[in-house]
Amino acid sequence: MTRPAPLANPLDDPAAVAIAAVALVLLVRLGVLPLAPALAVAALLGWGLATLRHRRRHRGSRLLDARLRLRIDAALARCQELAGQAALVGGEAMARFQDAAHLEALGLVQLCCERLQSLPERIEQRRPLLESGGGVLLSAEDLQRRLKQEETALRREEAGPLRLERQRLVEQLRRNLEAAEQGMDEREARLVALSTRLEQIDGGLRHLRRQVDRQWPSSQATDAAMAEALNPLDAALDQIERLLDEGSR
C-alpha cells in the first residue's frame, strides 16, 4: 500500500515563501486587502505552493524508488547468471585436473568460483543498503579518473580477448560518467558502480574459461597463468565487497 505524502512545511520551501511574500506586498500596496486578510491569503498561498511542490517531489521519489528496485532485481538476475557460469567453469577445471602440480592453481580457480557463486546471496543480504543509499556517493570525478586509466590501458593492450573485454569496460565507464554528470542520487551511483563491476566479472569469467580450456590438461598449466586470469575477477569481487560494506560503517 502506498503511503501518502507527508504534509509540507512552507518554511522548508524558500521558493514558496518568496512567492507568498511578494503576494502579501502586492495585496497590501495595491490596497486589495487590509494587512490581516492579506497575511491569511499569503499564508494559504505559501502553504498551497509548498504542498504542490512537495507532492511532485514525493511522486518523483516514488517513481525513482520503483526504477531502482527494478535495477536491483536486474543486478540480482545478472549475478545469478554469472554464478551459473562460475559453477560451470569450476566443474570444468575439476574435470580437467590431471596433474598434482596443478593443485594450487586448481584451488585458486575453485576459491574464485565459490566467491562468485555466493555473490547473489551477498547482494540480496545487502539489498536494504542498495535501496536506502547508505554509504559514499560515487562521484563523476572518480569515474573520469577511472575512465582515463582504462583508456590508457586500452591503448597499450594488444589485440586479443583481453582488449575486447577492456573495450567493453571503457564503454560502460563512459555511459556511467554521462549518467553521473546528469546527476544521480546515492542509490543510483551505487548501482552504477555495481553494474560496472558485474561487467568486469562477466569479461573476466569468460577469459578464465578460455584459460582453463587452454591450460588443462596440458602440462603447460602454471600457477602464474591462472593467477593472471583470476586477478581481474578477484579485484572486481573485492570492489563489490567494499561497495556493499561501505554503508555499514
XYZ file of C-alpha atoms in Angstrom:
249
model
C 0.000 0.000 0.000
C 1.411 3.410 -0.972
C 1.861 5.805 1.900
C 0.503 9.328 1.392
C 2.984 12.160 1.094
C 3.623 13.884 4.451
C 2.268 17.418 4.915
C 4.566 20.134 3.608
C 6.003 22.931 5.747
C 6.096 26.152 3.684
C 9.159 27.303 5.655
C 11.075 24.366 4.148
C 10.402 25.706 0.650
C 12.150 29.064 0.064
C 10.511 29.500 -3.340
C 7.016 29.153 -1.872
C 7.876 31.604 0.924
C 9.245 34.127 -1.579
C 6.117 33.957 -3.766
C 3.855 34.315 -0.726
C 5.856 37.337 0.446
C 5.553 39.020 -2.955
C 1.811 38.328 -2.967
C 1.496 39.860 0.506
C 3.286 43.044 -0.545
C 1.177 43.413 -3.688
C -2.102 42.818 -1.882
C -1.277 45.440 0.756
C 0.431 48.009 -1.504
C -2.295 47.898 -4.118
C -4.958 48.174 -1.454
C -6.655 44.932 -2.475
C -6.878 43.706 1.115
C -6.092 45.007 4.590
C -2.969 43.604 6.264
C -4.636 40.881 8.342
C -6.630 39.263 5.489
C -3.614 39.695 3.174
C -1.472 37.796 5.673
C -4.003 34.962 5.710
C -4.158 34.823 1.908
C -0.359 34.902 1.607
C -0.036 32.125 4.201
C -2.560 29.950 2.364
C -0.808 30.654 -0.935
C 2.590 29.725 0.518
C 1.215 26.533 2.060
C -0.566 25.564 -1.167
C 2.519 26.086 -3.319
C 4.740 24.236 -0.859
C 2.297 21.326 -0.733
C 2.028 21.113 -4.512
C 5.802 21.157 -4.986
C 6.273 18.670 -2.154
C 3.775 16.234 -3.674
C 5.508 16.451 -7.037
C 8.848 15.674 -5.425
C 7.285 12.816 -3.455
C 5.734 11.354 -6.599
C 9.069 11.624 -8.406
C 10.804 9.944 -5.485
C 8.355 7.019 -5.568
C 8.922 6.581 -9.305
C 12.684 6.587 -8.713
C 12.283 4.027 -5.923
C 10.381 1.747 -8.300
C 13.037 2.126 -11.008
C 15.795 1.346 -8.563
C 14.027 -1.781 -7.325
C 13.837 -2.978 -10.928
C 17.546 -2.277 -11.383
C 18.386 -4.197 -8.216
C 16.315 -7.124 -9.487
C 18.213 -6.937 -12.792
C 21.546 -6.918 -10.942
C 20.491 -9.970 -8.949
C 19.434 -11.774 -12.123
C 22.801 -10.925 -13.662
C 24.552 -12.257 -10.575
C 22.604 -15.499 -10.818
C 23.698 -15.847 -14.436
C 27.344 -15.208 -13.523
C 27.106 -17.645 -10.613
C 25.870 -20.324 -13.016
C 28.776 -19.629 -15.354
C 31.198 -19.807 -12.424
C 29.814 -23.209 -11.433
C 30.434 -24.477 -14.980
C 33.992 -23.136 -15.017
C 34.740 -24.655 -11.621
C 33.338 -28.002 -12.710
C 35.298 -27.936 -15.946
C 38.523 -27.117 -14.118
C 37.945 -30.008 -11.725
C 37.234 -32.403 -14.607
C 40.397 -31.346 -16.426
C 42.659 -31.638 -13.392
C 45.145 -34.435 -14.057
C 48.469 -33.414 -12.552
C 49.304 -32.978 -8.887
C 51.423 -29.981 -9.907
C 48.200 -28.183 -10.832
C 46.724 -28.484 -7.339
C 47.440 -24.914 -6.246
C 46.162 -23.410 -9.483
C 43.020 -25.523 -9.277
C 42.456 -24.401 -5.697
C 42.664 -20.744 -6.756
C 40.098 -21.324 -9.505
C 37.728 -23.128 -7.158
C 38.002 -20.418 -4.499
C 37.231 -17.666 -7.013
C 34.287 -19.610 -8.437
C 32.887 -20.163 -4.933
C 33.068 -16.420 -4.266
C 31.189 -15.783 -7.500
C 28.530 -18.363 -6.655
C 27.903 -16.708 -3.283
C 27.575 -13.231 -4.807
C 23.763 -13.300 -5.395
C 23.127 -14.177 -1.747
C 25.541 -11.467 -0.621
C 23.789 -8.815 -2.708
C 20.369 -9.972 -1.501
C 21.565 -9.598 2.099
C 22.650 -6.033 1.377
C 19.510 -5.100 -0.528
C 18.382 -2.680 2.226
C 21.619 -0.751 1.684
C 21.098 -0.645 -2.068
C 17.540 0.612 -1.568
C 18.388 3.147 1.131
C 21.503 4.613 -0.468
C 23.758 4.408 2.594
C 27.489 4.883 2.001
C 29.660 7.113 -0.148
C 28.433 8.733 -3.326
C 30.309 7.701 -6.449
C 31.450 10.988 -7.983
C 31.866 11.990 -11.588
C 35.494 12.787 -10.763
C 36.106 9.173 -9.684
C 34.538 7.869 -12.886
C 36.543 10.319 -15.012
C 39.796 9.225 -13.364
C 38.958 5.542 -13.776
C 37.957 6.092 -17.406
C 41.273 7.787 -18.196
C 43.158 4.883 -16.608
C 41.232 2.297 -18.590
C 41.564 4.266 -21.846
C 45.333 4.420 -21.340
C 45.457 0.695 -20.629
C 43.293 0.021 -23.687
C 45.707 1.869 -25.966
C 48.541 -0.306 -24.671
C 46.594 -3.575 -24.870
C 47.489 -5.821 -27.773
C 44.776 -7.254 -29.989
C 43.047 -10.227 -28.427
C 40.347 -11.267 -25.961
C 41.613 -9.047 -23.134
C 41.481 -5.981 -25.391
C 37.846 -6.738 -26.219
C 36.983 -7.075 -22.520
C 38.733 -3.806 -21.697
C 36.924 -2.091 -24.572
C 33.587 -3.181 -23.089
C 34.630 -1.824 -19.709
C 35.657 1.535 -21.215
C 32.294 1.822 -22.959
C 30.485 1.013 -19.720
C 32.507 3.639 -17.838
C 31.664 6.233 -20.465
C 27.957 5.515 -20.028
C 28.318 5.707 -16.253
C 30.179 9.005 -16.446
C 27.490 10.504 -18.662
C 24.829 9.429 -16.163
C 26.820 10.829 -13.231
C 27.236 14.196 -14.951
C 23.464 14.360 -15.405
C 23.065 13.990 -11.641
C 22.305 10.840 -9.683
C 21.359 10.221 -6.103
C 23.458 7.949 -3.922
C 21.475 4.808 -4.673
C 21.794 5.293 -8.415
C 25.530 5.852 -8.064
C 25.925 2.674 -6.041
C 24.024 0.644 -8.637
C 26.102 2.170 -11.433
C 29.244 1.055 -9.604
C 27.787 -2.421 -9.080
C 26.833 -2.674 -12.747
C 30.379 -1.745 -13.770
C 31.879 -4.423 -11.520
C 29.490 -7.062 -12.858
C 30.600 -6.217 -16.395
C 34.184 -6.724 -15.261
C 33.261 -10.085 -13.785
C 31.489 -11.171 -16.957
C 34.536 -10.439 -19.103
C 36.963 -11.884 -16.571
C 34.959 -15.076 -16.221
C 34.942 -15.687 -19.952
C 38.700 -15.090 -20.073
C 39.185 -17.535 -17.187
C 37.196 -20.169 -19.008
C 39.377 -19.748 -22.080
C 42.459 -20.107 -19.909
C 41.117 -23.280 -18.331
C 40.419 -24.691 -21.787
C 43.898 -23.746 -22.962
C 45.919 -24.743 -19.896
C 44.394 -28.055 -18.831
C 45.072 -30.930 -19.190
C 48.231 -29.558 -20.833
C 51.454 -29.912 -18.886
C 51.995 -26.196 -19.607
C 49.428 -25.220 -16.964
C 51.054 -22.916 -14.435
C 50.037 -21.177 -11.252
C 51.112 -17.876 -12.827
C 48.781 -18.331 -15.797
C 45.802 -18.988 -13.545
C 46.707 -16.124 -11.198
C 46.858 -13.748 -14.180
C 43.400 -14.843 -15.298
C 41.970 -14.618 -11.780
C 43.318 -11.167 -10.895
C 40.540 -9.155 -12.645
C 37.852 -11.353 -11.071
C 39.302 -11.102 -7.577
C 39.712 -7.338 -7.949
C 36.090 -6.884 -9.062
C 34.811 -9.086 -6.233
C 36.880 -7.147 -3.692
C 35.463 -3.882 -5.032
C 31.915 -5.190 -4.749
C 32.580 -6.258 -1.160
C 33.838 -2.773 -0.320
C 30.845 -1.280 -2.097
C 28.414 -3.402 -0.085
C 30.197 -2.853 3.235
C 30.663 0.904 2.935
C 27.259 1.841 4.307
C 27.503 -0.433 7.350
C 30.322 1.560 8.937
